[in-house]
Tab-separated table of C-alpha atoms (C1' of nucleotides) in Angstrom:
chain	number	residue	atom	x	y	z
D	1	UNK	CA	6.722	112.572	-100.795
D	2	UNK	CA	4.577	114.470	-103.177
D	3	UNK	CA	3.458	112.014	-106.129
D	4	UNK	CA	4.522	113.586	-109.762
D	5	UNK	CA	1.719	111.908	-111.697
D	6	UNK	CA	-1.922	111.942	-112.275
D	7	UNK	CA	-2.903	107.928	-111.169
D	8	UNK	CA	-6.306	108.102	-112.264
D	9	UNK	CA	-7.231	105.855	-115.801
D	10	UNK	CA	-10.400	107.801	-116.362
D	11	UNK	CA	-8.451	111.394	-115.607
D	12	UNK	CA	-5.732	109.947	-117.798
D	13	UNK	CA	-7.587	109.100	-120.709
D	14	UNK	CA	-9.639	112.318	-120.387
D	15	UNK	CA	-5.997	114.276	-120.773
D	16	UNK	CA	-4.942	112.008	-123.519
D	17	UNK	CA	-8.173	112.982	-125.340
D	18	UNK	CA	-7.313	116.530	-125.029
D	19	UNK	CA	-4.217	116.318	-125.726
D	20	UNK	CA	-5.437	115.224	-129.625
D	21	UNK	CA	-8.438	117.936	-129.803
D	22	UNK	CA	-8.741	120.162	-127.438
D	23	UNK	CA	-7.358	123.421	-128.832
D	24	UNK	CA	-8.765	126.256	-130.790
D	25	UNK	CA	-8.717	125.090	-134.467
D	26	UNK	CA	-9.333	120.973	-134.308
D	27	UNK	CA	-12.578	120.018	-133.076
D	28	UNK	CA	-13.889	122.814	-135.934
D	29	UNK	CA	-11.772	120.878	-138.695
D	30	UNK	CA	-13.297	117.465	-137.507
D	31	UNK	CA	-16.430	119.047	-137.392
D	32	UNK	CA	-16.535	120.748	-140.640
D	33	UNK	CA	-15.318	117.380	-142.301
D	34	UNK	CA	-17.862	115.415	-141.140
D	35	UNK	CA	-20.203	115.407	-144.263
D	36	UNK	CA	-17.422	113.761	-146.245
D	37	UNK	CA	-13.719	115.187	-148.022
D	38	UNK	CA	-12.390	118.654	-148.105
D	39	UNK	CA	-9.701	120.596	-150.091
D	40	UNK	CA	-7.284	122.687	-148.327
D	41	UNK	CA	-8.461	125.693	-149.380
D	42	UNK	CA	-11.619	124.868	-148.582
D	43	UNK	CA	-11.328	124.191	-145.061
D	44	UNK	CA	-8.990	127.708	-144.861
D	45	UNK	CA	-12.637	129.084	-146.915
D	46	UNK	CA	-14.871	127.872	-144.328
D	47	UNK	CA	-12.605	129.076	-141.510
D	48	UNK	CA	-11.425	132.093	-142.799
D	49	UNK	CA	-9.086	133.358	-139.767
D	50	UNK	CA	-7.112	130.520	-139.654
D	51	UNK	CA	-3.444	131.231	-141.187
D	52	UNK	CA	-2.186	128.470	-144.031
D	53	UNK	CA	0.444	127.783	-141.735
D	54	UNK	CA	-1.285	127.138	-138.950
D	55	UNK	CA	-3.975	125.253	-140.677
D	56	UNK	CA	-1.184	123.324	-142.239
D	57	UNK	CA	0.333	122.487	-138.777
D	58	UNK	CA	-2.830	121.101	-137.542
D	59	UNK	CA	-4.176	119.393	-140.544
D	60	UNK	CA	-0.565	117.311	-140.102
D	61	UNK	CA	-1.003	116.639	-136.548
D	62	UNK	CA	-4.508	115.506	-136.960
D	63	UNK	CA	-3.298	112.645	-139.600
D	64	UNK	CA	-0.333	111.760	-137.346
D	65	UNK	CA	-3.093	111.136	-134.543
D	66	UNK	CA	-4.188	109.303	-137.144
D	67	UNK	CA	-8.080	111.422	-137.469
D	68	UNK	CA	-7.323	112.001	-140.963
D	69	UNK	CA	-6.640	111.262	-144.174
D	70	UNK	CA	-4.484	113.252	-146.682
D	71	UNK	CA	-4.787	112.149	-150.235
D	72	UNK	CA	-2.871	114.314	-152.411
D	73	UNK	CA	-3.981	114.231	-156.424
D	74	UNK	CA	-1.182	114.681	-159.555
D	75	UNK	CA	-2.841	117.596	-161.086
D	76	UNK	CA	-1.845	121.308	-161.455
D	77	UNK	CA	-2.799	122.905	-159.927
D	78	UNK	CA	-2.565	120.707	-156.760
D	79	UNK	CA	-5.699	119.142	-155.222
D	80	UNK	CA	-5.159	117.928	-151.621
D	81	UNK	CA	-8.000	116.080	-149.647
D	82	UNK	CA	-8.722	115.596	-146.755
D	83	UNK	CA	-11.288	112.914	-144.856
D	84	UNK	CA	-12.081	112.104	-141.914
D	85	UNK	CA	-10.900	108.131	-140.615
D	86	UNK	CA	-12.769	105.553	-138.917
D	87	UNK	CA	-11.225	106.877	-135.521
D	88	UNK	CA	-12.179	110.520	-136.392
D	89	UNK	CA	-15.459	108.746	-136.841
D	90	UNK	CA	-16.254	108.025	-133.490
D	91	UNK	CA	-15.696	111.092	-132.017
D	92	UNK	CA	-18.251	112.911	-133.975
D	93	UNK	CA	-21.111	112.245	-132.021
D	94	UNK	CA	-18.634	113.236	-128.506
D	95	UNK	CA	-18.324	116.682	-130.715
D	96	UNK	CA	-21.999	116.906	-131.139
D	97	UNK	CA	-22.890	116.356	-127.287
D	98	UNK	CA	-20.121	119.518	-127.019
D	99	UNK	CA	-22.011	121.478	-129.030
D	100	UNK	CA	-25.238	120.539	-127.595
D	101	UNK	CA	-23.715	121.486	-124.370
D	102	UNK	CA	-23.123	124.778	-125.181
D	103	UNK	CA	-26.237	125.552	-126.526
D	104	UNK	CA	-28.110	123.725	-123.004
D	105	UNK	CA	-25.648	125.953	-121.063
D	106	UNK	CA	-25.799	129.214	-122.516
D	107	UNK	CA	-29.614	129.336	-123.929
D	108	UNK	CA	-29.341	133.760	-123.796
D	109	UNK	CA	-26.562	133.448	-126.399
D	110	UNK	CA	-26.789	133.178	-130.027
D	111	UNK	CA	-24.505	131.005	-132.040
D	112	UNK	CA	-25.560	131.685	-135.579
D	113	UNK	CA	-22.167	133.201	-136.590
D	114	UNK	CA	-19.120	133.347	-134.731
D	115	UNK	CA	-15.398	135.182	-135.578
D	116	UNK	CA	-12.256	133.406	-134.134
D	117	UNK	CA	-10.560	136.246	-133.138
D	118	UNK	CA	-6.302	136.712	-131.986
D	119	UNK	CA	-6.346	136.160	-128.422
D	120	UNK	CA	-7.527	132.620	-128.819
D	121	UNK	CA	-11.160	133.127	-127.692
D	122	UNK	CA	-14.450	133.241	-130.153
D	123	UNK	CA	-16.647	136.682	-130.862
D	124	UNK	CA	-20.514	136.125	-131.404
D	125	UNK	CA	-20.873	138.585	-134.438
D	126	UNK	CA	-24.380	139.182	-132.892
D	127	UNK	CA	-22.148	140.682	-130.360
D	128	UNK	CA	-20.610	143.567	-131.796
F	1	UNK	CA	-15.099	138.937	-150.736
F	2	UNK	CA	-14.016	136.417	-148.208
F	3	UNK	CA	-16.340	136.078	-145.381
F	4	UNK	CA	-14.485	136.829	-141.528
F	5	UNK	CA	-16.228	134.423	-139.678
F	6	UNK	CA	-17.635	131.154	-139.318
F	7	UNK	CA	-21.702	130.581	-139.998
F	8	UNK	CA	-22.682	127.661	-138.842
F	9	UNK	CA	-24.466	127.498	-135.747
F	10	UNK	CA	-22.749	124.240	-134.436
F	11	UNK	CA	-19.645	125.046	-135.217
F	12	UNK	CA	-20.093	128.163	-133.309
F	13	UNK	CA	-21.475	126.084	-130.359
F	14	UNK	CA	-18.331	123.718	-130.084
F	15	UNK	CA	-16.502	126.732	-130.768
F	16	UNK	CA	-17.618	127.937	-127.574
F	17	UNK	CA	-17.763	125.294	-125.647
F	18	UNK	CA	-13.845	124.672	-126.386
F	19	UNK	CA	-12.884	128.264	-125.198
F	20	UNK	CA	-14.606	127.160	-122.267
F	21	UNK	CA	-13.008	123.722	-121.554
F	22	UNK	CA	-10.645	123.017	-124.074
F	23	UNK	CA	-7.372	123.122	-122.837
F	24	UNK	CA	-4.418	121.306	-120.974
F	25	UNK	CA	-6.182	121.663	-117.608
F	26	UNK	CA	-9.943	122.524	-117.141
F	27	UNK	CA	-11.308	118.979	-118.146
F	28	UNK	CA	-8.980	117.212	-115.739
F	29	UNK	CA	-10.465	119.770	-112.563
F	30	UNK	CA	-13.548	119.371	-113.487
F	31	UNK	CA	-13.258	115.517	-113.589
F	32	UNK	CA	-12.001	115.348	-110.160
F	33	UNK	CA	-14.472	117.681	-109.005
F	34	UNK	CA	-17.093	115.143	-110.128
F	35	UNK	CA	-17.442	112.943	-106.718
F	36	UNK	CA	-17.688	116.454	-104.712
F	37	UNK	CA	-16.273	119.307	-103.295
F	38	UNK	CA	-12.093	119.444	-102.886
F	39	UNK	CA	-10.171	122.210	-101.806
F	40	UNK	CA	-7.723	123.791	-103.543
F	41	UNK	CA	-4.907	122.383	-101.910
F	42	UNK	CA	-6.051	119.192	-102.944
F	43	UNK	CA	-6.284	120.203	-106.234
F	44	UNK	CA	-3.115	121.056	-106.383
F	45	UNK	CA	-1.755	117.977	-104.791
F	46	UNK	CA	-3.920	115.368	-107.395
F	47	UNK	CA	-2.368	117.534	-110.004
F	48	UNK	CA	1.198	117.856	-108.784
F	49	UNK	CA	2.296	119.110	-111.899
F	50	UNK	CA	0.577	122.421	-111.897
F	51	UNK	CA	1.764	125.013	-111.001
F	52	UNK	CA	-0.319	127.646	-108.288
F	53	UNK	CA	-0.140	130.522	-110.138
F	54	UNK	CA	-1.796	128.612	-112.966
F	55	UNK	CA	-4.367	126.559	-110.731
F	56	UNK	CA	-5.907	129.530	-109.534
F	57	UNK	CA	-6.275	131.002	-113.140
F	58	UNK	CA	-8.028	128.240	-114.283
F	59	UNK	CA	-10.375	127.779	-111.441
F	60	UNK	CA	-10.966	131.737	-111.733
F	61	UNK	CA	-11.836	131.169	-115.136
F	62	UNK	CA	-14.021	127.911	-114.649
F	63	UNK	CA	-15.755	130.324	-111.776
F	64	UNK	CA	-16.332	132.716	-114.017
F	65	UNK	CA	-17.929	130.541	-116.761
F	66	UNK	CA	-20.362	129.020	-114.055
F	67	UNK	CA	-19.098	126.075	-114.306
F	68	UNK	CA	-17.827	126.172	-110.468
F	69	UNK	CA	-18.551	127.706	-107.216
F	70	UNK	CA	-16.230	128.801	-104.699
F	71	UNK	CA	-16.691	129.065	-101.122
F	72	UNK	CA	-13.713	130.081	-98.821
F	73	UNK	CA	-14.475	129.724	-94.741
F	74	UNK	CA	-13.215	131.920	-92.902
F	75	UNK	CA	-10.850	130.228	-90.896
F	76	UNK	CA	-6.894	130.380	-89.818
F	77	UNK	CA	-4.876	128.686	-91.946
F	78	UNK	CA	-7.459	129.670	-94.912
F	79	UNK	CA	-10.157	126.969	-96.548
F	80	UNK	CA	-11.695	127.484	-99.698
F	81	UNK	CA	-13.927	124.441	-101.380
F	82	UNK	CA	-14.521	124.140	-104.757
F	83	UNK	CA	-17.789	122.127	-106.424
F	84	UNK	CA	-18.992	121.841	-109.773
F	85	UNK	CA	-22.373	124.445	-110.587
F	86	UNK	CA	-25.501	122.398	-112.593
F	87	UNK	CA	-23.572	123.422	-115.605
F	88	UNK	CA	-21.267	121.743	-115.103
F	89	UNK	CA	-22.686	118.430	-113.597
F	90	UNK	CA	-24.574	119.149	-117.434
F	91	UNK	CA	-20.766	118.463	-118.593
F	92	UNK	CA	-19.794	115.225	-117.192
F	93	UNK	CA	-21.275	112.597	-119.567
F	94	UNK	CA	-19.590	114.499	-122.169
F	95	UNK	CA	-16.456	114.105	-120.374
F	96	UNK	CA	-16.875	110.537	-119.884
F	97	UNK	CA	-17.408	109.986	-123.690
F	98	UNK	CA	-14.028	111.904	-124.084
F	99	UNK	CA	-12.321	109.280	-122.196
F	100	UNK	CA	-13.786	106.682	-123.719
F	101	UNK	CA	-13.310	107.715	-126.780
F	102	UNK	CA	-9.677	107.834	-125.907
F	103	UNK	CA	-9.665	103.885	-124.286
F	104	UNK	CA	-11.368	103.067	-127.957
F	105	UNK	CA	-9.564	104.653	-130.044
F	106	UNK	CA	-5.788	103.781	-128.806
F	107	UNK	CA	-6.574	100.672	-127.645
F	108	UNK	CA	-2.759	99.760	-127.528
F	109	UNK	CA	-2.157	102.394	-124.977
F	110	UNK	CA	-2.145	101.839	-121.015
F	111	UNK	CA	-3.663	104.772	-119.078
F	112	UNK	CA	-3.397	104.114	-116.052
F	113	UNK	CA	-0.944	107.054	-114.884
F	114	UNK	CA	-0.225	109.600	-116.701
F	115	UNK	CA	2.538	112.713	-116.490
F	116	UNK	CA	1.375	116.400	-117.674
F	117	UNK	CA	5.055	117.039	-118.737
F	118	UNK	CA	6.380	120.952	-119.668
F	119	UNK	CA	5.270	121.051	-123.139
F	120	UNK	CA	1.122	120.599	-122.999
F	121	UNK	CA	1.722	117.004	-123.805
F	122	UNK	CA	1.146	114.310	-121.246
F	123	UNK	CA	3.328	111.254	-120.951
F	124	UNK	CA	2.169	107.772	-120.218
F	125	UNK	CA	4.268	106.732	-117.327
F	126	UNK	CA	4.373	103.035	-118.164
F	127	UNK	CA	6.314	104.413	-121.798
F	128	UNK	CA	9.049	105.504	-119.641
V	1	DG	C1'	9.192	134.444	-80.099
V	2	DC	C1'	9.553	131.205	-84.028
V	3	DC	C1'	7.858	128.077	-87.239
V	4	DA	C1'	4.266	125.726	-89.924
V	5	DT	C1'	-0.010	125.968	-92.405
V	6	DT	C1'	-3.291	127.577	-96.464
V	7	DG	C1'	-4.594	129.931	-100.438
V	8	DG	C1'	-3.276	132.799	-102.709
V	9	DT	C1'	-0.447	137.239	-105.337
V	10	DT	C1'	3.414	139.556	-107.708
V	11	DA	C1'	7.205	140.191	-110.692
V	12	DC	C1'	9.927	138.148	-113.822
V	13	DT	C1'	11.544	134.622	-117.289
V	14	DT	C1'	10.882	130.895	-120.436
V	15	DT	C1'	8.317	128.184	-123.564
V	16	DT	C1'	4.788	127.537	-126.769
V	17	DT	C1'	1.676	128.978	-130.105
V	18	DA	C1'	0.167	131.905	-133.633
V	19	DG	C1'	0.578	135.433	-137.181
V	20	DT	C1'	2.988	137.765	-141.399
V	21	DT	C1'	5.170	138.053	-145.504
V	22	DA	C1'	7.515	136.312	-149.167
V	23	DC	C1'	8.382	132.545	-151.983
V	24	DC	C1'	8.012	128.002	-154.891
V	25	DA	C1'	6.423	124.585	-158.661
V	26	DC	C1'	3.711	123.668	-162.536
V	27	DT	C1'	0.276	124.457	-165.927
V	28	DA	C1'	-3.593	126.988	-168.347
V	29	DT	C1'	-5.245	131.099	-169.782
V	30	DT	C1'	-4.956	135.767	-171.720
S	1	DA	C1'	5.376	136.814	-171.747
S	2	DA	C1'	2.829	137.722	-167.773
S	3	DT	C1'	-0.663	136.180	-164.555
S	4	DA	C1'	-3.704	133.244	-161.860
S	5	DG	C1'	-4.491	129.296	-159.194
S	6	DT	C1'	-3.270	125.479	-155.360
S	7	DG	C1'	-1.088	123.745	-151.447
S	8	DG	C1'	2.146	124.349	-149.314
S	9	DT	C1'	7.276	125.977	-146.804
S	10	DA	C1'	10.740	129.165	-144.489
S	11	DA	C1'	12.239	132.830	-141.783
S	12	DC	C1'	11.007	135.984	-138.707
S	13	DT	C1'	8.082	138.412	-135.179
S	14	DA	C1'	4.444	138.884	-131.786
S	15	DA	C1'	1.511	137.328	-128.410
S	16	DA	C1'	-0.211	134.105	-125.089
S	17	DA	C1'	0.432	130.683	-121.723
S	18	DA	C1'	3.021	128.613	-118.330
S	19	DG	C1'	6.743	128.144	-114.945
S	20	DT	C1'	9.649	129.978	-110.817
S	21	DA	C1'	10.649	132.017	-106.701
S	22	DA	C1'	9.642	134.984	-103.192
S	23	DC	C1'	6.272	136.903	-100.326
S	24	DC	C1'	1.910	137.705	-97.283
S	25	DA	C1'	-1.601	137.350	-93.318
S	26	DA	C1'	-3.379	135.262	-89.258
S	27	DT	C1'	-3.445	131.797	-85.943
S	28	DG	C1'	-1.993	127.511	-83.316
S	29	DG	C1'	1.455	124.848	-81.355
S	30	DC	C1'	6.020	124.381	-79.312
DNA sequence: GCCATTGGTTACTTTTTAGTTACCACTATT
DNA sequence: AATAGTGGTAACTAAAAAGTAACCAATGGC
């Protein structure tokens, strides 16, 4: 009788985790707020092939997983900011050590600029 | 004129490093790789709810990456081992601050099984 | 001679995720 | 009176990822 779930706490919490940031667009968001607040448009600026809706989508799942912090200001035109949260906070450093990773892993490659492209994966503009 | 890609060499880096690992299943094989080499079978059984045709994918992929090695014996019925490269021994800490992060974060939650359920999401089994 | 076993593959369908375009509200500027 | 600027939303389409079921090859055991 074949179990149907993973009974491991360390496995489980490791899935949790990834289940909040592991996907194209969110670690880069975390990342890219970690020197303080952001507007919206700012954030679609800095990663420019990011669509408003998606960007959107994940900006609102990050503050339901409660990683951010949307304050929207009364002015026209709108101003909406976002920051990261204590929680947010602590996983900076994590994000660093996958960064460093990458560069320990992979010292032939050059990450100076980098193009999200369609099918999900990243292009090294060095690359092309 | 908007720039098309991203220029900052550690966003770039994490970037990578989360085509590499960041999705619903990678982190959890490489975990349970961690005390050794398993065979896929094994695999398949610790995750019951993956599917083949998807296990093999991702440990094609993982291969691929260097982050593990495959060796198949050539023996009747078939055995193929899988272990985790230095690259990926490089990757473990990192994976251990994921979980913690998790344990610290949501300290409310119980993680001791978990459920990888249809939808990318996992389910906590005790929140049935 | 038939069945079980392992580690897949193939073809097909379903689900999930992402992209595109158009639109809105409100004000300041030209 | 038209236009630009911001932070979205809605409806629709396309693409990617995942799931399902059937199949295979070679040997050992019954």
């Amino acid at each position: 009788m074949a179990r149907k779930y993973i009974d491991n706490p360390n496995a489980c919490s490791l899935v949790h985790t990834m289940n909040i940031i592991g996907n194209k667009w969110k670690p880069i968001i975390l990342y890219l707020l970690s020197n303080g607040s952001m507007r919206f448009g700012m954030l679609n600026t800095l990663i420019p092939t990011i669509s408003k809706k998606v960007l959107t989508n994940q900006l609102k799942e990050l503050e339901n997983d409660g990683l951010l912090l949307r304050q929207s200001f009364a002015e026209i035109p709108p101003r909406v900011e976002y920051s990261l949260t204590e929680k947010a906070v602590g996983l900076l450093p994590v994000l660093r050590m996958l960064s460093d990773w990458a560069n320990d892993a992979y010292p032939e490659m050059d990450f100076e600029q980098c193009r999200i492209v369609e099918n999900g994966k990243s292009q090294l503009t060095t690359q092309n």
